[in-house]
Short mmCIF file of C-alpha atoms in Angstrom, two decimals:
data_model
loop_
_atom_site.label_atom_id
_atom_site.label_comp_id
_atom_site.label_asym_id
_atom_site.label_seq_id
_atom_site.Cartn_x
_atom_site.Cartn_y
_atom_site.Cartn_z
CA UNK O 1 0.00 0.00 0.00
CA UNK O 2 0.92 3.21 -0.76
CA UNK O 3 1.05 5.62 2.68
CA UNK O 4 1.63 9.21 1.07
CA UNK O 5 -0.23 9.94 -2.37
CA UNK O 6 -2.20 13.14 -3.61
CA UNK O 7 -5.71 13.16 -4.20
CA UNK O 8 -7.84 15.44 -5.81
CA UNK O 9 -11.70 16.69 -6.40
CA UNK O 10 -12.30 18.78 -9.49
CA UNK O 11 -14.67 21.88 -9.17
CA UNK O 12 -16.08 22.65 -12.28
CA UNK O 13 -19.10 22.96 -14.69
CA UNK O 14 -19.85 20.42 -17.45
CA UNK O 15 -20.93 22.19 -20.65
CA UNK O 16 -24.54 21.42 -19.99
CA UNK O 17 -26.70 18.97 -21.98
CA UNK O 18 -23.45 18.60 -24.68
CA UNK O 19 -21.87 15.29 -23.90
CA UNK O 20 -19.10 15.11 -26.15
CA UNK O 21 -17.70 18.46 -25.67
CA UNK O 22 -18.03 17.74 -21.55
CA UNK O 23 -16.14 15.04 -21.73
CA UNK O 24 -13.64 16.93 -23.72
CA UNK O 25 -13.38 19.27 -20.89
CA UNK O 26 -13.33 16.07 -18.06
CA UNK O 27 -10.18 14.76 -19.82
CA UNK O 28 -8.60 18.39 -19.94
CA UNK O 29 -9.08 18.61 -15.97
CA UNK O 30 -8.07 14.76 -15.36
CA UNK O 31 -4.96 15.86 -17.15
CA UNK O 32 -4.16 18.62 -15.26
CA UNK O 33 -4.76 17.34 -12.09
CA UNK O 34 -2.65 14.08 -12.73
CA UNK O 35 0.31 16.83 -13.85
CA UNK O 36 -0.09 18.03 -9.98
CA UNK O 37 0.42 14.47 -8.66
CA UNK O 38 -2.65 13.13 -8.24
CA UNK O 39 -2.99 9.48 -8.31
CA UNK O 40 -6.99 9.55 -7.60
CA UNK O 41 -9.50 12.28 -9.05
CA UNK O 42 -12.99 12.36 -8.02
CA UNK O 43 -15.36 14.73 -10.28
CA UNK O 44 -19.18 15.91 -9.38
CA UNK O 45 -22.30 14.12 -8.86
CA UNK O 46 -23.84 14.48 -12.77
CA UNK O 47 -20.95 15.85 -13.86
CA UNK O 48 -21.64 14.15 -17.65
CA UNK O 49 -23.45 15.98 -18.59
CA UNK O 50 -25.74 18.08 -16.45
CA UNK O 51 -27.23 18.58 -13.17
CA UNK O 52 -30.68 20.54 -13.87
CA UNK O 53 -30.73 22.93 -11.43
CA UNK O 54 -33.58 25.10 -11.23
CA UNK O 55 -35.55 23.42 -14.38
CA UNK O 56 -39.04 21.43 -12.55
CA UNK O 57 -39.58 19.86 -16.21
CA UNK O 58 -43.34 20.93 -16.37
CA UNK O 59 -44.49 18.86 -13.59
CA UNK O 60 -47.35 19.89 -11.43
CA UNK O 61 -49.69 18.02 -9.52
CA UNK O 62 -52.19 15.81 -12.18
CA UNK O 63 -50.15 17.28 -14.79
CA UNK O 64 -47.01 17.60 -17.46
CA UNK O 65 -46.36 19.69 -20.23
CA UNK O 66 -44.43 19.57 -23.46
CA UNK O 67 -42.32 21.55 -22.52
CA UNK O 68 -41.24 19.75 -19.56
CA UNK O 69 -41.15 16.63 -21.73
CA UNK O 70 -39.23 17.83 -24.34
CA UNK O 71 -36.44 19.24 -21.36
CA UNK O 72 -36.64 15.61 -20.35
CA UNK O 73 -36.20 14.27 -24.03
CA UNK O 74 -33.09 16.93 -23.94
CA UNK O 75 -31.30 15.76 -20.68
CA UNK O 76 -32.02 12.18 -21.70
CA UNK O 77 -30.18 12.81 -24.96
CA UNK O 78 -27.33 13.74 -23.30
CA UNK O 79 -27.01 11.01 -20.71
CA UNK O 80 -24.45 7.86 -20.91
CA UNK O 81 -25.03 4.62 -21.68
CA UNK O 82 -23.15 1.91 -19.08
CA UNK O 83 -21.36 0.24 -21.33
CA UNK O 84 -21.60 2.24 -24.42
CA UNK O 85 -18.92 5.57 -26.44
CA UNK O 86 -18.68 7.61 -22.92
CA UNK O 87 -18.06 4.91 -20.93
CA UNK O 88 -15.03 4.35 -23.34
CA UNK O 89 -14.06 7.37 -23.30
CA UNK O 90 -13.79 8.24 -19.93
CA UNK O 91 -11.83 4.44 -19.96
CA UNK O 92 -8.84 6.29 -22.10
CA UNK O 93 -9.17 9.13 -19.97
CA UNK O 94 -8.22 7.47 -17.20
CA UNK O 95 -5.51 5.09 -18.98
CA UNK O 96 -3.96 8.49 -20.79
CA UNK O 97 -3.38 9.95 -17.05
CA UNK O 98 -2.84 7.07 -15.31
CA UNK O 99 -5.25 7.55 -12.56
CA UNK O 100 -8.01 5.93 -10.58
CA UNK O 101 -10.99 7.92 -12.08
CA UNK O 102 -14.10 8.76 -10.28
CA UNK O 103 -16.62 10.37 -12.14
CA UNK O 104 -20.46 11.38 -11.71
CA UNK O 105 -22.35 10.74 -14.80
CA UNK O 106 -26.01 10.67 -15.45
CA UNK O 107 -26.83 6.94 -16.83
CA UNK O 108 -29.63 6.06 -18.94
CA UNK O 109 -31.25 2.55 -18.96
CA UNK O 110 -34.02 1.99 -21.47
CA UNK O 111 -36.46 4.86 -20.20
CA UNK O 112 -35.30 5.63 -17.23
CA UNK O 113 -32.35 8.17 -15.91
CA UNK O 114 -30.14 7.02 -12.93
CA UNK O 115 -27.31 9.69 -11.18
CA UNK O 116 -24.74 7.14 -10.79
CA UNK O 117 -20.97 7.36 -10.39
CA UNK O 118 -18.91 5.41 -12.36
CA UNK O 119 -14.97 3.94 -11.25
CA UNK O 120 -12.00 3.49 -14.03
CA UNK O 121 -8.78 1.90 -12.65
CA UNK O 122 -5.24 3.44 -13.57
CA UNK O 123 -5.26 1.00 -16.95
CA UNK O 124 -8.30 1.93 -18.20
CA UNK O 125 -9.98 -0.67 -16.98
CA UNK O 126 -13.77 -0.19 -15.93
CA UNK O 127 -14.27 -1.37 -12.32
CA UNK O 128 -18.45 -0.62 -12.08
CA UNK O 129 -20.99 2.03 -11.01
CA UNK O 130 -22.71 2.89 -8.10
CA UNK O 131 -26.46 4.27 -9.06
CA UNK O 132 -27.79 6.77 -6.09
CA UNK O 133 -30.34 4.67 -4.12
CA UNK O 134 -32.18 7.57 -2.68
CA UNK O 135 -32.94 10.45 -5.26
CA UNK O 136 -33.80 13.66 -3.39
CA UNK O 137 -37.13 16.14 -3.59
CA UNK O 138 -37.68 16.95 -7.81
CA UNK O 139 -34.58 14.81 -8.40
CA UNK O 140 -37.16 11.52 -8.31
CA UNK O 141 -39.21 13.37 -11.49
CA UNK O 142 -36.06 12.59 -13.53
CA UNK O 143 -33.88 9.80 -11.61
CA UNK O 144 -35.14 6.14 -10.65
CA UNK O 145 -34.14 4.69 -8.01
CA UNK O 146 -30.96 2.29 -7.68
CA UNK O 147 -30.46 -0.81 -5.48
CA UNK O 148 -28.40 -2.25 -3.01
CA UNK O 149 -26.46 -4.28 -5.77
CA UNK O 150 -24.53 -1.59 -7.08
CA UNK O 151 -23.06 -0.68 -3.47
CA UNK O 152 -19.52 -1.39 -4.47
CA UNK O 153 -15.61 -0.24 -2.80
CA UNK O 154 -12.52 -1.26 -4.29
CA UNK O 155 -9.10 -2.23 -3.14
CA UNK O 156 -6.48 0.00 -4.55
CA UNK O 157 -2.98 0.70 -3.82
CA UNK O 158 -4.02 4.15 -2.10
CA UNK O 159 -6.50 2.12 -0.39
CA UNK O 160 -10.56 1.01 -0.50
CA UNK O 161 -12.21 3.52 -2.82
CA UNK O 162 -15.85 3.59 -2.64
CA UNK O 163 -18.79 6.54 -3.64
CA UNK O 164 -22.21 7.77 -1.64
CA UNK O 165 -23.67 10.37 -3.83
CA UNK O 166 -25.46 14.03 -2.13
CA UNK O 167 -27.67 13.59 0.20
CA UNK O 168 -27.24 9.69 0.72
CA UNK O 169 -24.96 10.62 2.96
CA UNK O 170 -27.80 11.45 5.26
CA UNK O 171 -28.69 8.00 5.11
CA UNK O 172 -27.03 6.83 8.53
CA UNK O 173 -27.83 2.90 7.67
CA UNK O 174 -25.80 3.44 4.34
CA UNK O 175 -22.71 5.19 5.71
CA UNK O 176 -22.79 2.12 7.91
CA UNK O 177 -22.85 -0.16 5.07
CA UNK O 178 -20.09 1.82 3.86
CA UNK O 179 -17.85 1.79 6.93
CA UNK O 180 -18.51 -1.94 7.51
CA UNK O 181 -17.23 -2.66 4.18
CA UNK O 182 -14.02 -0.88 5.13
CA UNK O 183 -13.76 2.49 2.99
CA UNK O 184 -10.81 4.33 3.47
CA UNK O 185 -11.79 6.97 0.39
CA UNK O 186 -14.89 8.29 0.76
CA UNK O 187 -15.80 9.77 -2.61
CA UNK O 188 -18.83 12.39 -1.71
CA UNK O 189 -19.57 14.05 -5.09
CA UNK O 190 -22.87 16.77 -4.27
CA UNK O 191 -25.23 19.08 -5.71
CA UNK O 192 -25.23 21.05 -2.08
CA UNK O 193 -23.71 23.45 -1.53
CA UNK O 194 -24.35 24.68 1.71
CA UNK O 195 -22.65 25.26 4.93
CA UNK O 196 -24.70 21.98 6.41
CA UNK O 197 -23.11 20.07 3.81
CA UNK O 198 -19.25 20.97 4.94
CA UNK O 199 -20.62 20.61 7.96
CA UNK O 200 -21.90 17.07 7.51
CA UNK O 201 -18.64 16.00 5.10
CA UNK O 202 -16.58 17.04 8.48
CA UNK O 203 -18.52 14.41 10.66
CA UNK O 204 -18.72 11.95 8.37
CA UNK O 205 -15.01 12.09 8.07
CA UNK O 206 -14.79 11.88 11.88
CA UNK O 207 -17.39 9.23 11.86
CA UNK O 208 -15.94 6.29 9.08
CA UNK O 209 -12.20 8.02 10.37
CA UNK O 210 -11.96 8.07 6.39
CA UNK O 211 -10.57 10.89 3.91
CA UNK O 212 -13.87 12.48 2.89
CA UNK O 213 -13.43 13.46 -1.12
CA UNK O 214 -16.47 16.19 -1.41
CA UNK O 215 -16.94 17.48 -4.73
CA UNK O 216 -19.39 19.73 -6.25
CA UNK O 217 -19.95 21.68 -9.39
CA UNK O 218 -18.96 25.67 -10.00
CA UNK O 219 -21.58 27.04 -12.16
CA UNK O 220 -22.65 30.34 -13.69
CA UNK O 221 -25.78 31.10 -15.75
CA UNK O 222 -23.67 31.24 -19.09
CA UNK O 223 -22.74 27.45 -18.35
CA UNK O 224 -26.65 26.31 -19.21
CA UNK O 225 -28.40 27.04 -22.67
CA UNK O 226 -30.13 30.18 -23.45
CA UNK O 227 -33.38 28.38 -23.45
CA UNK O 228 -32.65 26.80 -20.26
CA UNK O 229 -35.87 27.66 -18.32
CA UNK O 230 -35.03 28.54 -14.62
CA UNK O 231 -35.69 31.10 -12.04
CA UNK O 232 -31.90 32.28 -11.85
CA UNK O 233 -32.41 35.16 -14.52
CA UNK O 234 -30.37 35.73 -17.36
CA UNK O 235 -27.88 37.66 -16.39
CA UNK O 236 -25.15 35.41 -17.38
CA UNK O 237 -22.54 36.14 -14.46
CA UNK O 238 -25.20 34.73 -12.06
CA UNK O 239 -23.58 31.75 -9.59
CA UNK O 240 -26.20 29.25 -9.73
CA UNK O 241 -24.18 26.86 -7.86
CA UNK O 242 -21.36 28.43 -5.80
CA UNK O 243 -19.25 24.51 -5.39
CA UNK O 244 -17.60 24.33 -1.74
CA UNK O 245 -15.42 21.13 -2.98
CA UNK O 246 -13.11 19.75 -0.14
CA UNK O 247 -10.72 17.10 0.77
CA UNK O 248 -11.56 15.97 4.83
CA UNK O 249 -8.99 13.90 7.08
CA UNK O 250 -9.91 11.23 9.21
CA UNK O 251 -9.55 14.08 12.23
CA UNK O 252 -12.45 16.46 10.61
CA UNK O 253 -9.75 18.49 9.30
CA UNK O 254 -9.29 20.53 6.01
CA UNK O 255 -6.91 19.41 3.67
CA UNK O 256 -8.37 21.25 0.66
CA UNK O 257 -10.66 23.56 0.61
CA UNK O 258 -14.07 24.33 1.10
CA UNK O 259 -13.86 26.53 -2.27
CA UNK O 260 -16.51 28.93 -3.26
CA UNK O 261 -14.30 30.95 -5.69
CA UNK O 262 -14.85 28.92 -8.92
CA UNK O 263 -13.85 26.43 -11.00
CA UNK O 264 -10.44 24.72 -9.06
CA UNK O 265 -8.71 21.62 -9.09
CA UNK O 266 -8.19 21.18 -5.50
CA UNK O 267 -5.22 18.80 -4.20
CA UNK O 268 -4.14 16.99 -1.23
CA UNK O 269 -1.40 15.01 0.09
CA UNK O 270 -2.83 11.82 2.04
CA UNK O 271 -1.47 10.18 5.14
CA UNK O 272 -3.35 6.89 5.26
CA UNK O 273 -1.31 6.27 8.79
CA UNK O 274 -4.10 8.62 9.97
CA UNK O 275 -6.86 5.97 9.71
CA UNK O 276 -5.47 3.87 12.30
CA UNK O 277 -4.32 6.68 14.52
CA UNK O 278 -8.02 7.66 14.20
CA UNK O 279 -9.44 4.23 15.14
CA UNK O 280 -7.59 3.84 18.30
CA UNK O 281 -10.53 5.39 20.35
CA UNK O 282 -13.11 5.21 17.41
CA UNK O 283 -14.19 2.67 14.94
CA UNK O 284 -17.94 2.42 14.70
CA UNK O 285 -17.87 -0.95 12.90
CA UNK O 286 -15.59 -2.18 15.30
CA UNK O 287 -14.74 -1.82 19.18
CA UNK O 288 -16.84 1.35 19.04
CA UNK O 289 -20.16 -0.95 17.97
CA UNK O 290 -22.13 -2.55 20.18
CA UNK O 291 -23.75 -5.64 18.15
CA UNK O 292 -25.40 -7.41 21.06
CA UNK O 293 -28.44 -4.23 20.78
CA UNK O 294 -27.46 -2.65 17.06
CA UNK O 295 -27.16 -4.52 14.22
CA UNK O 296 -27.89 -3.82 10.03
CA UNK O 297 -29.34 -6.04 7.23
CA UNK O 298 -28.19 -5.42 3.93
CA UNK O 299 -29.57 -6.75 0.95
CA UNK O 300 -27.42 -6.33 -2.35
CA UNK O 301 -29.64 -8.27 -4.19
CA UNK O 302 -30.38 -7.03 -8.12
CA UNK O 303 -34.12 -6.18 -8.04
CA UNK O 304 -35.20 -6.85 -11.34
CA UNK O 305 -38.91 -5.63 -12.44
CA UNK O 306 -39.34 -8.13 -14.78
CA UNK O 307 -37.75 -12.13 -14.74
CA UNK O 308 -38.94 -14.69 -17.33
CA UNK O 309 -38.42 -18.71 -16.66
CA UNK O 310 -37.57 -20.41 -19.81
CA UNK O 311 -37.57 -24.13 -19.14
CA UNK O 312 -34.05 -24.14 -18.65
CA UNK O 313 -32.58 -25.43 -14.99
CA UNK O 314 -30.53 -22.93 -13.36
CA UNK O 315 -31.18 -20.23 -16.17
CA UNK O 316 -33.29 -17.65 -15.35
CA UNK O 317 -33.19 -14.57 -17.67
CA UNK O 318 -33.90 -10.67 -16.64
CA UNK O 319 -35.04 -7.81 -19.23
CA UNK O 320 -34.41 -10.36 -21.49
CA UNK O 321 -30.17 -10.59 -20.49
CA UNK O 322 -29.11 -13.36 -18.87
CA UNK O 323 -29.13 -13.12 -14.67
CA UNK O 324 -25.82 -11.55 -13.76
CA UNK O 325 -25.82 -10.11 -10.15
CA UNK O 326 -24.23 -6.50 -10.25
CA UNK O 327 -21.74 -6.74 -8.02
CA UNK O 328 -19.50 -9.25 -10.37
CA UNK O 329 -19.76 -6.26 -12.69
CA UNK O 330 -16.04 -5.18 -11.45
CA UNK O 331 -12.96 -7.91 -11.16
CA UNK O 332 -11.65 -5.85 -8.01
CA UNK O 333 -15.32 -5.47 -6.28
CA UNK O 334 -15.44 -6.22 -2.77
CA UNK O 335 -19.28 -6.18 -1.42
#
């Protein structure tokens, strides 16, 4: 294991609703931040290729319009397909700066939009996704809902790498999950960009005694389309979302960060010794636990809407693929 390494979170805005030129722009900032060291870069929930802040994609109650549908039919347009071109691209990205890439995209599936993040190893290699199981307020007009079978961490060199998206992390049950399963880098890409959310990145830190990676985007009006209906104005200078990215110890301490300035790269050296100088009075999934009154199911099971039988012992097929259970999607997954 490597004990001293630099991290970073990248603060930016995609180029909203274009997914090829975003990822031009992801692979510009992977680039630069690997030139500055860093061995692992972590990149905002939705970053490919849009968070909609603002739009409420003509929903009211008993009621949607065409506008709101064609917005939909827009951000779907732009969304990634897991496996499909973006996924591959982001693949060389991370093979041309030899990094462990973390990156929020939002994934489409058939019909339905997911905010997932998605994990490339060093070679290129794709390691598998983590879709947000708990959508927040409007976000459920436009996201499903993911399970517990895409829950994954990963042993790395630098450590066991692992995502909760936004306000999952409010979710106590889940950072459990999380901690039990031993993360060490807790990616925390957001859409919040509030005080409360530094706040909560800081105890969560303190918490797992984990490096908290929080990562959000920098946005001004002149980032979204002209046509982009919101109640921000159009003054094009406007910060719609002001970022507050940061890089946490295992002590609740600032490495990086919080920035509010604009688009950064922010980097960090980490000290994973810290971990286990942190667990000597607290580890929550350990001596700190108390199992004989608390304890936590969790079911990683696929949930699959729709499974045929076809005659065929042992063979069961779902959506019409054969039954694969997500977590084997990634070599290096450890569930």
């Amino acid at each position: 294991m490597n004990e001293r390494y630099t991290v970073a979170v990248v603060q930016a805005s995609p180029v909203v609703f274009d997914r090829d030129r975003t990822l031009d722009k992801l692979h510009a900032l992977a680039s630069d931040a690997a030139r500055q060291g860093a061995r692992v870069v972590l990149f905002p929930e939705a970053f490919v290729s849009a968070y909609p802040r603002g739009l409420d994609f003509g929903a009211y109650v008993g009621g949607r319009t065409d506008e709101g549908r064609d917005d939909f039919r827009r951000y779907w347009e732009s969304s990634v397909d897991v496996p499909g071109p973006a996924i591959d691209r982001l693949s060389r990205t991370a093979r041309a700066c030899d990094i462990y890439l973390v990156a929020g995209i939002v994934e489409r599936d058939g019909g339905t939009l997911y905010c997932t993040v998605v994990f490339f190893g060093p070679d290129g290699t794709y390691l598998g996704k983590h879709r947000k199981v708990m959508p927040t307020a409007a976000e459920r007009l436009v996201w499903g809902f993911g399970d517990g079978s895409t829950m994954p961490v990963y042993q790395t060199p630098y450590g066991t790498l692992g995502a909760v998206i936004c306000w999952e992390n409010y979710l106590p049950l889940m950072r459990a999950a999380m901690y039990a399963k031993g993360i060490e880098l807790y990616c925390a890409p957001t859409a919040d960009a509030r005080d409360s959310w530094i706040a909560s990145v800081r105890h969560i830190a303190v918490e797992g005694r984990c490096f908290v990676l929080s990562c959000n985007q920098f946005n001004r009006r002149r980032d979204f389309p002209a046509n982009y209906r919101t109640p921000f104005g159009d003054d094009p200078e406007t910060v719609v979302c002001r970022g507050g990215s940061c890089i946490v110890d295992p002590f609740g301490n600032f490495l990086a960060g919080p920035n509010t300035d604009g688009e950064a790269i922010l980097v960090a050296e980490i000290d994973r010794a810290q971990i286990i100088r942190g667990k000597y009075d607290l580890d929550v999934v350990g001596h700190y636990a108390r199992p004989d009154i608390f304890q936590l199911h969790v079911d990683e099971r696929a949930k699959r809407p729709v499974t045929t039988e076809d005659g065929k012992a042992g063979w069961q097929k779902a959506e019409g693929q054969e039954f694969k259970d997500a977590r084997q999607e990634g070599s290096k997954v450890t569930a």
